[in-house]
XYZ file of C-alpha atoms in Angstrom:
611
model
C 96.476 -111.945 -7.603
C 95.632 -109.100 -10.221
C 94.688 -106.814 -7.735
C 98.243 -107.354 -5.702
C 100.536 -106.840 -8.385
C 98.456 -103.031 -8.885
C 98.934 -102.240 -5.619
C 102.347 -103.765 -5.871
C 102.959 -101.052 -9.851
C 101.768 -98.155 -8.188
C 103.960 -98.473 -4.965
C 107.210 -98.958 -6.747
C 106.262 -96.196 -8.781
C 105.615 -93.888 -6.278
C 108.744 -95.171 -4.049
C 110.785 -94.680 -7.819
C 109.605 -91.510 -7.882
C 110.694 -90.694 -4.316
C 114.320 -91.937 -4.563
C 114.706 -89.952 -7.780
C 115.295 -86.735 -5.410
C 118.482 -85.655 -5.039
C 118.644 -86.412 -1.173
C 120.746 -82.956 -0.785
C 118.539 -80.883 -1.982
C 115.462 -82.704 -0.771
C 116.734 -82.553 3.094
C 117.654 -78.797 3.014
C 113.839 -78.108 1.214
C 112.592 -80.802 4.422
C 114.317 -78.578 6.537
C 112.782 -75.321 6.034
C 110.134 -76.716 5.322
C 109.683 -77.867 8.974
C 110.646 -74.757 10.572
C 106.963 -73.670 8.981
C 104.324 -72.784 11.820
C 102.399 -76.541 12.751
C 99.218 -76.389 10.329
C 96.041 -75.735 12.888
C 93.460 -78.259 10.986
C 94.424 -81.943 10.632
C 95.776 -83.114 7.289
C 93.332 -85.147 5.338
C 92.645 -85.437 1.292
C 89.450 -84.647 0.504
C 86.960 -85.291 -2.947
C 85.480 -81.173 -3.177
C 83.396 -79.952 -6.144
C 84.793 -77.194 -8.121
C 81.192 -75.420 -7.928
C 78.306 -75.653 -5.596
C 76.589 -74.567 -7.671
C 72.859 -76.565 -8.866
C 73.471 -78.884 -11.831
C 71.566 -80.034 -13.993
C 71.576 -83.393 -15.739
C 73.788 -83.152 -18.397
C 76.345 -80.618 -16.673
C 80.005 -81.164 -16.199
C 80.596 -82.069 -13.150
C 84.065 -81.450 -12.303
C 85.721 -82.625 -8.904
C 88.914 -81.538 -6.841
C 91.792 -84.260 -4.895
C 92.883 -82.180 -2.662
C 96.342 -82.628 0.126
C 95.028 -80.486 2.863
C 96.844 -79.270 5.937
C 99.764 -81.553 5.056
C 102.876 -81.011 7.083
C 105.041 -82.952 5.195
C 107.414 -82.668 1.948
C 104.731 -85.314 -0.756
C 106.083 -85.935 -3.828
C 103.201 -88.877 -4.780
C 99.657 -89.827 -4.173
C 96.987 -92.726 -5.154
C 93.733 -93.092 -4.334
C 91.455 -95.383 -5.123
C 87.662 -93.767 -5.675
C 84.438 -94.657 -6.335
C 80.687 -93.191 -7.203
C 77.695 -93.512 -8.163
C 77.323 -94.757 -12.099
C 73.411 -94.249 -12.048
C 73.563 -90.529 -11.249
C 77.865 -89.693 -12.676
C 79.463 -91.187 -15.154
C 82.560 -89.770 -16.572
C 82.326 -86.942 -18.671
C 83.262 -87.560 -22.794
C 86.054 -85.878 -24.565
C 87.543 -85.840 -27.386
C 90.735 -87.296 -25.703
C 90.780 -89.455 -22.621
C 93.078 -88.959 -21.689
C 91.166 -84.605 -20.768
C 88.640 -86.749 -18.215
C 91.148 -87.342 -15.387
C 94.352 -84.981 -15.383
C 96.880 -84.320 -12.672
C 96.802 -80.784 -10.313
C 98.600 -77.916 -9.921
C 102.222 -78.101 -10.304
C 104.494 -79.287 -9.440
C 101.641 -82.263 -9.032
C 101.620 -83.339 -12.913
C 102.973 -86.116 -13.565
C 100.005 -88.931 -14.475
C 101.819 -92.482 -13.201
C 98.819 -94.979 -13.222
C 95.042 -94.058 -13.959
C 92.483 -97.293 -14.244
C 89.666 -95.779 -15.762
C 86.568 -96.270 -17.886
C 87.915 -93.130 -20.070
C 91.373 -94.135 -19.795
C 94.184 -97.392 -19.003
C 97.716 -96.196 -18.621
C 98.020 -100.177 -17.767
C 97.289 -103.789 -19.353
C 96.621 -104.630 -16.293
C 93.991 -102.129 -15.617
C 90.337 -104.071 -15.403
C 88.537 -100.694 -15.500
C 85.647 -101.158 -13.366
C 82.308 -98.944 -13.985
C 81.534 -96.549 -10.859
C 85.800 -97.456 -9.849
C 88.615 -95.405 -11.091
C 92.381 -95.569 -9.296
C 94.746 -93.203 -9.929
C 98.547 -92.073 -8.723
C 99.944 -89.100 -9.920
C 103.441 -87.470 -8.941
C 106.027 -85.140 -9.619
C 108.381 -84.446 -12.263
C 111.649 -87.011 -12.297
C 114.956 -85.388 -12.008
C 115.427 -83.427 -11.723
C 113.443 -85.010 -8.815
C 113.820 -81.238 -6.508
C 110.071 -80.552 -6.166
C 107.616 -81.324 -3.326
C 104.223 -79.867 -2.225
C 103.291 -79.320 1.485
C 100.435 -77.862 3.162
C 97.698 -77.398 0.348
C 97.961 -78.856 -2.984
C 95.378 -79.950 -5.069
C 96.242 -83.483 -6.844
C 93.850 -83.632 -9.190
C 90.827 -83.028 -11.612
C 87.968 -85.687 -12.431
C 85.529 -84.435 -14.806
C 82.318 -86.033 -14.147
C 79.053 -85.978 -16.221
C 75.476 -85.886 -14.983
C 73.263 -88.734 -15.458
C 70.430 -88.570 -13.079
C 69.112 -86.172 -10.958
C 70.045 -86.359 -7.408
C 69.303 -84.100 -4.386
C 71.550 -82.268 -1.756
C 73.370 -86.410 -1.485
C 76.701 -87.306 -0.807
C 79.329 -89.082 -1.616
C 78.701 -89.888 -5.016
C 82.454 -89.827 -5.200
C 84.392 -91.392 -2.405
C 87.174 -93.326 -1.223
C 87.107 -96.839 -1.511
C 88.642 -98.629 1.616
C 88.723 -101.797 0.909
C 92.492 -103.445 1.267
C 94.736 -103.773 -0.265
C 93.941 -100.939 -2.360
C 95.540 -98.496 0.480
C 94.867 -94.205 -0.335
C 98.190 -93.294 0.419
C 100.700 -90.333 0.033
C 103.732 -90.505 -0.965
C 106.720 -88.105 1.321
C 110.020 -87.238 -0.114
C 112.122 -89.673 1.344
C 109.948 -92.632 0.628
C 107.645 -93.444 3.097
C 103.839 -94.078 2.364
C 101.866 -91.073 4.106
C 97.968 -92.059 5.443
C 95.662 -89.532 6.558
C 92.522 -89.236 6.623
C 89.728 -89.290 3.560
C 86.314 -87.308 3.280
C 84.220 -87.979 0.394
C 82.970 -85.732 -1.770
C 80.134 -83.155 -0.012
C 76.740 -82.973 -0.832
C 75.518 -81.742 -4.373
C 72.386 -81.254 -5.771
C 71.637 -82.239 -9.827
C 68.073 -81.076 -10.264
C 66.600 -80.694 -13.996
C 62.901 -81.447 -13.082
C 60.835 -78.755 -12.920
C 58.569 -77.777 -9.949
C 55.095 -78.247 -9.980
C 52.503 -76.187 -9.968
C 48.563 -76.984 -8.277
C 45.617 -76.451 -7.808
C 45.558 -73.615 -10.896
C 42.488 -71.877 -10.661
C 39.468 -72.051 -13.376
C 38.596 -68.567 -15.399
C 36.305 -66.539 -13.004
C 33.615 -64.296 -14.101
C 32.161 -61.659 -12.230
C 30.226 -58.642 -12.258
C 31.727 -55.158 -11.438
C 31.095 -53.213 -8.152
C 28.183 -51.062 -7.670
C 29.118 -48.084 -8.971
C 32.949 -49.093 -9.590
C 34.397 -49.896 -13.289
C 36.304 -52.348 -10.755
C 35.874 -55.356 -8.627
C 37.751 -57.430 -5.984
C 38.393 -60.943 -6.496
C 39.568 -63.604 -4.829
C 40.709 -67.278 -5.558
C 42.530 -69.991 -3.436
C 46.025 -69.345 -4.862
C 47.438 -72.149 -6.436
C 50.362 -74.549 -4.607
C 53.991 -75.455 -5.589
C 56.191 -78.691 -5.339
C 59.197 -79.936 -5.944
C 61.645 -83.438 -5.802
C 64.585 -81.521 -4.418
C 62.901 -78.238 -2.249
C 59.800 -79.293 -1.251
C 57.182 -77.270 -1.590
C 57.120 -74.209 -2.675
C 55.064 -70.595 -2.746
C 54.392 -69.336 -6.194
C 54.381 -66.176 -7.417
C 51.137 -64.540 -9.093
C 51.911 -61.770 -11.554
C 48.778 -59.384 -13.425
C 48.678 -58.780 -17.376
C 48.359 -55.350 -16.372
C 50.924 -55.004 -14.057
C 49.225 -54.161 -10.711
C 49.508 -55.719 -7.151
C 47.603 -59.348 -6.716
C 45.220 -57.023 -4.336
C 44.373 -54.619 -6.618
C 40.407 -54.519 -8.018
C 39.878 -55.291 -10.921
C 39.144 -53.845 -13.872
C 35.933 -54.002 -15.651
C 37.362 -56.887 -19.105
C 39.231 -59.745 -18.945
C 42.848 -59.361 -17.082
C 45.272 -62.625 -17.458
C 46.854 -63.855 -13.840
C 49.731 -66.127 -14.574
C 51.263 -67.754 -11.217
C 55.245 -68.777 -11.872
C 57.822 -71.040 -9.788
C 61.316 -71.749 -9.834
C 63.070 -74.435 -7.994
C 67.007 -73.208 -6.244
C 68.480 -75.140 -9.118
C 66.847 -72.572 -11.225
C 64.439 -74.607 -12.630
C 60.688 -73.068 -14.265
C 57.724 -75.174 -13.468
C 54.841 -75.152 -15.897
C 53.196 -71.187 -15.500
C 49.585 -71.598 -13.718
C 47.881 -68.962 -16.327
C 43.919 -68.162 -15.604
C 41.826 -65.081 -17.091
C 40.155 -62.714 -14.218
C 36.010 -61.506 -16.277
C 34.827 -58.391 -15.117
C 31.826 -57.876 -16.636
C 29.594 -54.125 -17.013
C 26.260 -55.168 -16.682
C 25.573 -51.702 -14.789
C 23.558 -48.977 -16.710
C 25.215 -45.379 -17.786
C 22.569 -42.888 -17.059
C 21.785 -40.681 -19.668
C 21.027 -36.782 -18.503
C 18.408 -34.723 -20.867
C 17.684 -30.678 -20.282
C 14.604 -30.223 -19.562
C 12.161 -29.333 -21.841
C 12.863 -26.890 -24.170
C 11.095 -23.850 -25.292
C 13.161 -21.146 -28.264
C 11.586 -18.771 -30.267
C 12.302 -18.961 -34.004
C 15.110 -17.788 -36.240
C 14.363 -15.037 -37.754
C 12.803 -14.920 -40.976
C 10.644 -18.533 -40.575
C 8.881 -20.323 -37.488
C 11.117 -22.638 -37.250
C 14.576 -22.677 -35.433
C 18.468 -24.232 -34.526
C 18.527 -25.463 -31.095
C 21.427 -27.355 -28.953
C 21.209 -28.926 -25.625
C 24.092 -30.207 -23.613
C 23.531 -34.057 -22.888
C 25.507 -35.808 -20.621
C 26.075 -39.906 -20.107
C 27.416 -40.677 -16.514
C 28.584 -44.465 -16.093
C 30.644 -46.390 -14.109
C 32.843 -47.009 -16.299
C 34.600 -43.328 -18.572
C 33.754 -43.456 -22.647
C 30.155 -43.368 -22.525
C 29.125 -42.199 -25.094
C 25.093 -39.980 -25.583
C 23.572 -39.418 -29.095
C 20.600 -37.578 -29.300
C 17.878 -38.338 -31.577
C 16.786 -35.785 -33.602
C 20.166 -34.173 -32.679
C 21.689 -31.640 -31.183
C 21.994 -28.573 -33.941
C 19.074 -29.986 -35.820
C 16.688 -27.588 -36.626
C 13.291 -27.529 -34.946
C 9.773 -26.132 -35.282
C 6.438 -27.298 -33.541
C 6.695 -29.477 -30.686
C 9.490 -32.364 -30.986
C 10.459 -35.474 -28.428
C 13.593 -36.181 -28.162
C 15.294 -39.103 -26.952
C 19.427 -39.868 -26.214
C 21.006 -43.010 -25.505
C 23.645 -43.449 -23.387
C 26.203 -46.084 -24.364
C 28.568 -47.627 -22.698
C 31.842 -49.175 -23.847
C 30.072 -53.284 -23.043
C 26.708 -51.732 -24.588
C 24.509 -50.935 -21.894
C 22.776 -48.045 -22.364
C 20.058 -46.135 -21.084
C 17.601 -43.843 -22.548
C 15.794 -40.018 -21.374
C 13.796 -37.668 -22.890
C 12.698 -34.121 -23.070
C 10.577 -32.111 -25.595
C 11.628 -29.414 -27.612
C 9.075 -26.539 -29.026
C 9.690 -23.346 -31.171
C 6.879 -20.596 -30.326
C 4.899 -19.498 -33.493
C 6.371 -15.323 -32.667
C 8.883 -13.798 -31.338
C 10.857 -13.197 -28.411
C 11.208 -10.041 -29.575
C 11.836 -7.489 -32.195
C 12.494 -3.631 -31.948
C 11.304 -0.921 -33.171
C 11.941 2.849 -32.287
C 9.333 6.107 -32.820
C 10.035 9.712 -33.180
C 6.780 11.498 -32.686
C 6.737 14.553 -34.007
C 6.462 16.989 -30.618
C 6.534 19.341 -28.650
C 4.344 17.367 -26.672
C 3.343 18.898 -23.206
C 2.761 16.466 -21.141
C 4.177 12.585 -21.136
C 1.127 10.754 -23.087
C 0.779 7.427 -24.141
C -1.079 6.848 -27.784
C -2.331 3.736 -29.237
C -0.303 2.746 -31.969
C -0.312 0.488 -35.063
C 2.267 -1.294 -37.118
C 1.701 -3.951 -39.664
C 4.513 -6.747 -40.500
C 4.270 -7.911 -43.657
C 6.044 -10.804 -46.169
C 6.250 -8.392 -49.545
C 5.839 -11.957 -51.245
C 2.531 -12.664 -49.169
C 1.517 -10.210 -48.595
C -0.119 -11.512 -46.097
C 0.513 -8.751 -43.707
C 0.144 -8.882 -39.252
C -1.438 -6.164 -37.459
C 0.003 -4.814 -34.125
C -0.977 -2.450 -31.966
C 0.955 -1.024 -29.288
C -0.014 1.033 -26.340
C 3.201 3.944 -26.676
C 4.483 6.202 -24.094
C 5.830 9.398 -25.281
C 7.994 11.517 -22.427
C 7.766 15.305 -23.007
C 9.589 17.305 -25.121
C 10.566 20.645 -25.390
C 9.953 22.765 -28.175
C 11.112 21.761 -30.695
C 11.787 18.568 -29.697
C 10.604 15.332 -31.204
C 8.881 12.630 -28.561
C 11.545 9.805 -28.908
C 10.373 5.636 -28.055
C 11.219 2.782 -27.963
C 8.161 -0.765 -28.213
C 9.636 -4.178 -27.310
C 7.252 -6.797 -29.036
C 7.021 -10.498 -27.495
C 3.765 -11.208 -30.144
C 5.186 -11.494 -33.456
C 3.872 -14.332 -35.299
C 6.720 -16.017 -36.574
C 7.458 -14.870 -40.423
C 9.811 -13.455 -42.880
C 9.264 -9.235 -43.031
C 10.225 -7.464 -45.347
C 8.173 -4.582 -44.513
C 6.732 -3.138 -41.517
C 4.314 0.174 -41.201
C 3.898 3.252 -38.201
C 0.421 4.870 -37.707
C -1.209 6.423 -35.341
C -5.172 6.909 -36.218
C -5.576 9.013 -34.387
C -2.965 11.803 -34.857
C -0.312 10.521 -37.617
C 0.179 9.481 -40.847
C 1.516 6.137 -42.000
C 5.186 5.816 -41.397
C 6.798 2.572 -43.848
C 10.620 0.936 -43.572
C 12.945 -2.323 -43.606
C 13.574 -3.972 -40.680
C 16.366 -5.132 -40.848
C 18.050 -8.446 -38.317
C 20.114 -7.156 -36.037
C 21.405 -9.653 -33.332
C 18.724 -11.815 -34.904
C 15.686 -9.697 -33.808
C 14.115 -7.287 -36.368
C 15.103 -3.501 -35.702
C 12.526 -1.120 -37.243
C 13.616 2.057 -37.001
C 11.021 4.878 -37.053
C 13.409 7.681 -36.604
C 14.792 11.302 -39.080
C 12.810 13.511 -41.018
C 12.240 10.530 -43.432
C 10.846 8.118 -41.398
C 9.104 9.919 -38.648
C 5.991 10.108 -37.541
C 3.914 13.290 -38.874
C 1.244 14.737 -36.981
C -2.058 15.991 -37.824
C -3.906 13.076 -39.805
C -6.514 13.284 -38.147
C -9.515 11.479 -40.252
C -6.231 8.008 -40.370
C -6.721 8.792 -44.139
C -2.855 9.005 -44.603
C -2.911 12.352 -45.308
C -2.829 16.086 -44.034
C -5.629 18.428 -46.166
C -8.323 20.281 -45.581
C -10.971 17.961 -44.083
C -8.307 17.530 -40.792
C -9.125 20.996 -40.676
C -11.934 20.103 -40.245
C -12.614 18.146 -37.914
C -10.129 19.698 -35.695
C -12.046 23.026 -35.808
C -14.828 20.787 -34.936
C -13.287 20.062 -32.019
C -12.239 22.930 -31.054
C -13.304 23.539 -27.355
C -12.840 20.246 -26.506
C -10.472 19.670 -23.277
C -10.336 15.688 -21.732
C -7.185 12.934 -21.719
C -4.658 13.544 -24.042
C -3.888 9.561 -23.522
C -5.558 7.991 -26.545
C -4.615 4.282 -25.139
C -5.545 0.796 -28.000
C -8.979 0.199 -26.736
C -10.258 3.606 -25.759
C -12.827 3.480 -28.876
C -12.704 6.985 -29.400
C -12.486 8.147 -33.326
C -11.648 11.487 -32.948
C -9.105 13.083 -31.430
C -7.330 16.403 -31.916
C -4.826 17.245 -28.774
C -1.619 16.744 -30.350
C 0.482 17.861 -27.879
C -0.731 16.074 -24.984
C -2.305 19.868 -23.366
C -5.217 18.069 -22.163
C -7.278 20.712 -24.455
C -7.016 22.163 -28.073
C -5.027 25.044 -28.719
C -3.238 26.884 -31.893
C -1.090 24.550 -30.914
C -2.323 22.454 -31.984
C -3.557 23.958 -35.246
C 0.421 24.388 -35.766
C 0.142 21.089 -36.479
C -1.686 21.396 -38.959
C -0.924 24.071 -40.993
C 2.875 22.329 -40.655
C 1.968 20.039 -42.748
C -0.614 20.822 -44.992
C -1.145 19.294 -47.952
C 1.618 15.956 -46.766
C 0.927 12.477 -47.646
C 1.821 9.114 -45.734
C 3.557 6.098 -46.788
C 1.773 4.107 -48.766
C 1.073 0.641 -47.214
C 2.939 -2.373 -47.248
C 1.553 -5.390 -48.606
C 0.117 -3.837 -51.656
C -2.151 -1.650 -49.905
C -3.419 1.628 -52.150
C -1.724 4.236 -52.086
C -3.536 7.158 -50.474
C -5.959 9.922 -51.867
C -3.744 13.361 -52.920
C -4.958 15.874 -50.191
C -7.333 18.791 -50.649
C -7.346 21.979 -49.857
C -10.696 22.339 -50.299
C -14.262 20.802 -49.687
C -17.716 21.671 -49.996
C -20.185 22.333 -47.524
C -22.886 19.852 -49.748
C -20.215 18.040 -50.110
C -18.928 16.740 -46.273
C -23.018 16.158 -46.573
C -22.848 14.052 -48.975
C -20.158 11.960 -46.904
C -21.701 12.354 -43.923
C -18.844 14.788 -42.628
C -22.513 17.450 -42.148
C -20.701 18.014 -38.484
C -17.170 18.936 -39.946
C -19.039 22.705 -42.287
C -18.692 24.218 -38.635
C -15.075 24.488 -40.436
C -16.372 27.135 -43.104
C -15.727 30.356 -40.875
C -16.657 32.639 -43.519
C -19.355 31.053 -44.497
C -18.942 31.111 -48.305
C -19.977 27.087 -48.807
C -16.516 25.696 -48.448
C -14.465 24.878 -46.372
C -10.869 25.956 -47.483
C -7.195 27.405 -47.941
C -9.326 30.841 -46.739
C -10.969 29.411 -43.714
C -7.291 28.117 -42.230
C -6.170 31.837 -43.138
C -9.087 33.017 -40.669
C -8.522 30.630 -38.744
C -4.852 32.055 -37.606
C -6.154 35.565 -38.224
C -8.358 34.525 -34.955
C -11.635 33.616 -36.271
C -13.392 31.118 -34.149
C -15.986 29.038 -34.248
C -19.277 29.924 -32.567
C -20.128 28.928 -29.155
C -22.425 25.924 -28.733
C -24.917 24.844 -26.119
C -23.607 21.105 -25.765
C -20.465 19.326 -26.560
C -18.922 18.498 -29.433
C -20.869 14.553 -30.491
C -18.042 13.763 -32.598
C -20.422 11.586 -34.643
C -22.656 13.465 -35.251
C -23.136 14.399 -39.091
C -24.614 17.796 -39.568
C -22.738 21.015 -40.072
C -22.420 23.457 -36.933
C -22.639 26.874 -36.748
C -19.299 28.756 -36.066
C -18.666 32.515 -35.482
C -15.631 34.927 -35.473
C -14.077 35.827 -32.057
């Protein structure tokens, strides 16, 4: 009985709205509208979502009531709907009248509403899951109507639960006597096919990732600072979308299939369903351990000469570390650039970023002599032939007084009068040490010369050239003087012919061929007269100075000294060898002939005669 009353009220209201139209105006508008081409689709009433996008629980879902392809002029509509109260609820709004509202103008007058949100009539009994609604055009003037497609009402729901692609969540009730219909301009009811709300999706449940791998630990591939790592990819399932494929990313932003570098890389899988719900990520770590030892590259054994002035040397070398990973370092003990002496073993340790180590060793040997010292000699000339002389060098540290004596064969080239002969000596056997004094002398022919060595390019350089430092000839008895005794030796050897060379180890004690001619002549006497009474330089290391040169000596003294064979130089037979005898020699007086070759070791004087 109550239902019939509601139906009757709706019918009367809609009929009243229709009758209020001015008949003449309505007829004209109807006639004009009826002249439109017939619609191509069937007339119908539809429930349409305002948005086809996925919805989430709590979202507002707007459903619109449309008439579609209606050829008749319509002035009102009544519809009786049902909805799934487990999934949808009428939206809450401060003004209940805003939950269900009329559609587009001119269909803007709410005639009747019976819902949980609002009851426009006391006879309305609201029921969960149902709503009744009627709408019409304004009255008066009653000249408006709609035709074709038109939005009749807007319904606001709240999503309560997930619903995966479910249709008919809002539908027309078909149970009589509650008939959904339109009202035409002439007051006649129009019943058309009804279309329920199409499928929509309400999804607030994220997908779930399963089969997430556990942490992976793996050694590096041989020779590489990385490893190829594989695993079984996780899967994902969503209540609405079914099986999904999670997408994996790496913390180093490289592709999943790329080799993993040494260290820890995080792999994260994510998946999002069609409604934008993101699953709880699946994350695990991939640890690649560098177990490969670096290789320490040492140089070969090193042998060096000491630095000048001592018996040690600062030694440097290149040492390298090779490794499958970058940034390997190498450290040596003792370190490159240290000072070494003697033989020292060096250990170099290569260490990589994972603290793997390897070592190599080599030795550093500092020799106890210098690689090279240089002496330049100027020998008083002229020299007729190239000649080899045994020159004695004495190196000394004046603070210790310990001399180092080295005899060297020196080849002096031929020179033309009055040039001197220049030669250079290279030492590769000078013991290490500090030297501030060096002397040179040729024991069979020259005076001693002393110089201070210089440090040039890390080697000792001694310069025995120039008038102050050259080697002056005519010291024939190795007493560092040119005096009357040397004249005696010269005269005692007069008539000699032979090899002008006096190399080291020859065993000679006296040799007067100063111009390297191979025989004695007046040119050799010229060295004596030119340098007569000239002393040599004092020695290094505190050696005593030479005695004063003598211009004469008696024959008796010569014999007492064991040098009686030099008495042959007493050319004027006055019992003394002196400058008068030198003058006599210069005037052509020569020692007399001898039956045998002069024995340079004889202590008895020989006879002398005038040429």
